[in-house]
Short mmCIF file of C-alpha atoms in Angstrom, two decimals:
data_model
loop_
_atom_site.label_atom_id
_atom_site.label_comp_id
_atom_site.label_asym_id
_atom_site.label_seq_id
_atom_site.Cartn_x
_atom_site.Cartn_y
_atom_site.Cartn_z
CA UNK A 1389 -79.89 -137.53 -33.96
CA UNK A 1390 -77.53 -134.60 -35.21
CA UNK A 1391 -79.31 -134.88 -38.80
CA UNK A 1392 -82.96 -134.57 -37.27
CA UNK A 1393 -81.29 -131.60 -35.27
CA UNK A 1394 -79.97 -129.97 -38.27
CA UNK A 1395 -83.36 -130.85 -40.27
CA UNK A 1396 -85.34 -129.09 -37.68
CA UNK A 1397 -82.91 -126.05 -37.45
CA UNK A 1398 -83.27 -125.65 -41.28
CA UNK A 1399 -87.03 -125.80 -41.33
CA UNK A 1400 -87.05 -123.14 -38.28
CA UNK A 1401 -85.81 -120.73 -40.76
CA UNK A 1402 -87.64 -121.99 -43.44
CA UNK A 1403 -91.23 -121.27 -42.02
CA UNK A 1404 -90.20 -118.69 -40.65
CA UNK A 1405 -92.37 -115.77 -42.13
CA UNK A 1406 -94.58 -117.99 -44.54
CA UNK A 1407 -98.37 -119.27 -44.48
CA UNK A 1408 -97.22 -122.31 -42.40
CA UNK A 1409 -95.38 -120.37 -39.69
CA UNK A 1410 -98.14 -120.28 -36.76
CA UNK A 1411 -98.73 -124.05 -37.23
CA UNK A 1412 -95.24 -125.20 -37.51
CA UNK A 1413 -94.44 -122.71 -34.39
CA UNK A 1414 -97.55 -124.27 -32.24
CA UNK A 1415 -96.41 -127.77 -33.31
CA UNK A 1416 -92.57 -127.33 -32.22
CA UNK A 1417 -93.24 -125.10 -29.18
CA UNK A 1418 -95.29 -128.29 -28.02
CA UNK A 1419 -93.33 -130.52 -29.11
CA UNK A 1420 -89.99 -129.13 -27.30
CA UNK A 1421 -92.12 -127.99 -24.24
CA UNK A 1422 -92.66 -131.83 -23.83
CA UNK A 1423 -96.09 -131.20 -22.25
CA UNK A 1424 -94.98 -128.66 -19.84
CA UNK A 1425 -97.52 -125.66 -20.71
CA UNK A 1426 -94.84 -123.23 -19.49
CA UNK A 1427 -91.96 -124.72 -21.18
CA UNK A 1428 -93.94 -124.21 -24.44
CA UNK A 1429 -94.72 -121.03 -23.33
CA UNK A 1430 -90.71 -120.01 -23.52
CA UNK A 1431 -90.57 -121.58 -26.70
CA UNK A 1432 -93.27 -119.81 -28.12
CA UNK A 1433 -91.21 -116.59 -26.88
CA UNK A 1434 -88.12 -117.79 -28.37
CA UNK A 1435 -89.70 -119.02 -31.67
CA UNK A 1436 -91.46 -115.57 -31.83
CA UNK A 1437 -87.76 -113.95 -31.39
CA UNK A 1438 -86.38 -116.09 -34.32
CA UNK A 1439 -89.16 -115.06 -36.84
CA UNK A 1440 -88.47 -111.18 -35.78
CA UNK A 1441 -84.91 -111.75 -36.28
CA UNK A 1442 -85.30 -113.35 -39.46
CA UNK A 1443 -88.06 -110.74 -40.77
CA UNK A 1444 -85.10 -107.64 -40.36
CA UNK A 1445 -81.73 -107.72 -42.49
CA UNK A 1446 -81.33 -108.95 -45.97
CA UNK A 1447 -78.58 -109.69 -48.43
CA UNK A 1448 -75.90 -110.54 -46.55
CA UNK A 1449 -76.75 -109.93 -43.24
CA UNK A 1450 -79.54 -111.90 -43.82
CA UNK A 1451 -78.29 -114.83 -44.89
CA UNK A 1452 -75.68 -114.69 -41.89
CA UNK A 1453 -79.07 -114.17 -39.59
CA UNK A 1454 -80.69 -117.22 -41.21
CA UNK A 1455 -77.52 -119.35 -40.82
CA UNK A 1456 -76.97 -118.57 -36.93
CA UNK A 1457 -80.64 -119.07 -36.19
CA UNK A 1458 -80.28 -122.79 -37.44
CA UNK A 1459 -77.61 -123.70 -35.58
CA UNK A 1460 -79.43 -121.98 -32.47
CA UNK A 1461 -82.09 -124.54 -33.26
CA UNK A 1462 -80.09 -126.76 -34.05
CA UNK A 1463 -78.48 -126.79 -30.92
CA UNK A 1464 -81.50 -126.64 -28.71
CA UNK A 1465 -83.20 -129.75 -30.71
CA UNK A 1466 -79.82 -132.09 -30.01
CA UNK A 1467 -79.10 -130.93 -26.84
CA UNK A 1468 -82.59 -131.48 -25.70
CA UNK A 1469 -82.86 -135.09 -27.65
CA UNK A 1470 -79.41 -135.53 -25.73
CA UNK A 1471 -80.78 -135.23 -22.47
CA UNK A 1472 -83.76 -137.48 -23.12
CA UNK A 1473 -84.03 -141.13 -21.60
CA UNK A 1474 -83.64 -143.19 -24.30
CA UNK A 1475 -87.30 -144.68 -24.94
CA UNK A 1476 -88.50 -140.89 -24.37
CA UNK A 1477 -85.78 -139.85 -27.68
CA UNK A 1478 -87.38 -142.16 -29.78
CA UNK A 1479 -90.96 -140.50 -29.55
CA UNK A 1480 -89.33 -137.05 -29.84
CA UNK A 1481 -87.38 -138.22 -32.66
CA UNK A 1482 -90.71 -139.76 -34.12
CA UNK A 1483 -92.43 -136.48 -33.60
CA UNK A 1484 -90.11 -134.74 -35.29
CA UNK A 1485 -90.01 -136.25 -38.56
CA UNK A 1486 -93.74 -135.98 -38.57
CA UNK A 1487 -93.36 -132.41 -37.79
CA UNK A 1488 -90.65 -132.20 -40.74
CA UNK A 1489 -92.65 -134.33 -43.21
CA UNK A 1490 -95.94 -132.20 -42.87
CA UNK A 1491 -93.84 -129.02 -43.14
CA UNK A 1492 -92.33 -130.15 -46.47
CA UNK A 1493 -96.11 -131.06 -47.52
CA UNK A 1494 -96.82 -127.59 -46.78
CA UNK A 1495 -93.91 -126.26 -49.23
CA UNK A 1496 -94.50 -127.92 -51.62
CA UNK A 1497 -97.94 -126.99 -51.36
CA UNK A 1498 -97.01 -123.18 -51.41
CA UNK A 1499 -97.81 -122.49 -47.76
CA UNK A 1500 -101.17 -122.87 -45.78
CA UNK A 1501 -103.22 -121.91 -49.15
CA UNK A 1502 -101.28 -124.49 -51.58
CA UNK A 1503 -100.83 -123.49 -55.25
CA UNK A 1504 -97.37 -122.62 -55.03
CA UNK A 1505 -95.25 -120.96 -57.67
CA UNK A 1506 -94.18 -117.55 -58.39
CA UNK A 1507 -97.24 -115.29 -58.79
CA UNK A 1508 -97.06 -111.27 -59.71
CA UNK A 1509 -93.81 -110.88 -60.44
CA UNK A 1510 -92.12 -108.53 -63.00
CA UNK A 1511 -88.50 -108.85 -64.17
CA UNK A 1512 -86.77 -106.28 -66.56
CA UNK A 1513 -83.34 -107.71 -67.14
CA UNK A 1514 -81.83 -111.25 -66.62
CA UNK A 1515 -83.88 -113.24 -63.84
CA UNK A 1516 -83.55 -116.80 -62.17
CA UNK A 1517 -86.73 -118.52 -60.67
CA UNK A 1518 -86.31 -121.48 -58.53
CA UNK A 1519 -89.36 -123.62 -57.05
CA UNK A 1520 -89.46 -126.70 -54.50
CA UNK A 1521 -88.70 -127.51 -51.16
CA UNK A 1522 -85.63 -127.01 -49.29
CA UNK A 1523 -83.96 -124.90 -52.12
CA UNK A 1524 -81.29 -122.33 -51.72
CA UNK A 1525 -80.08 -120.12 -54.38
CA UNK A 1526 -78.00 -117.17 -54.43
CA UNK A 1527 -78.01 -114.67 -57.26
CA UNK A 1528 -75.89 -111.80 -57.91
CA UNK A 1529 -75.78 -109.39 -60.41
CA UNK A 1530 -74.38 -106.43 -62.10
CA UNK A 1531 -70.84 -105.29 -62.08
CA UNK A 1532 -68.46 -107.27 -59.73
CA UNK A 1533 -71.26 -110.51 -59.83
#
């Protein structure tokens, strides 16, 4: 249960702000509304707050955003899963894992269009390009690095 929590926080941020944003969003606002139309309704709102907070800093800040709005999620998936009758959990938890499995589809696709990879990009100086799903890579450079 806490690893499907965590897994869900992490793809939150993940989508966040790509190609496969509105259909992750639609698909977890339902999901977590649990066929209440006005339940999913907040969690469109709240999802919609998430992607705005996680389009703002960067560098640092950033990275502290991204970080706090997974354990948000994270913490509203388990506590939710938590408070589930048992038999109900198991189709959540079902759910969710489909929800998680077509989002990594879509990654590794490169988003709604698919392709993937690094397109238009010019580096003058040392560079680092990273590809896949689920990757997380910090570079820093110049004096101090």
């Amino acid at each position: 249960m806490t690893a499907l929590a965590t897994a869900l926080g992490a793809a939150v941020v993940q989508a966040a702000g790509t190609d496969a944003w509105a259909g992750f969003r639609g698909r977890l606002a339902r999901l977590v509304g649990l066929g209440d139309s006005g339940r999913e309704r907040v969690e469109l709102e709240r999802l919609d707050r998430t992607a705005a907070a996680l389009s703002e800093p960067a560098g640092e800040a950033g990275e502290r955003e991204r970080q706090r709005q997974q354990v948000v999620w994270e913490t509203r998936v388990a506590d939710l899963m938590e408070s589930l009758p048992d038999d109900q959990r198991a189709r959540f938890a079902v759910e969710c894992r489909a929800l998680l499995e077509e989002a990594a589809r879509r990654a590794e696709r490169g988003g709604a269009g698919g392709g993937g990879g690094v397109s238009g990009n010019t580096f003058h100086g040392p560079a680092a390009v990273q590809t896949g799903s689920y990757n997380q890579q910090h570079n820093h450079f110049g004096r101090g690095a």
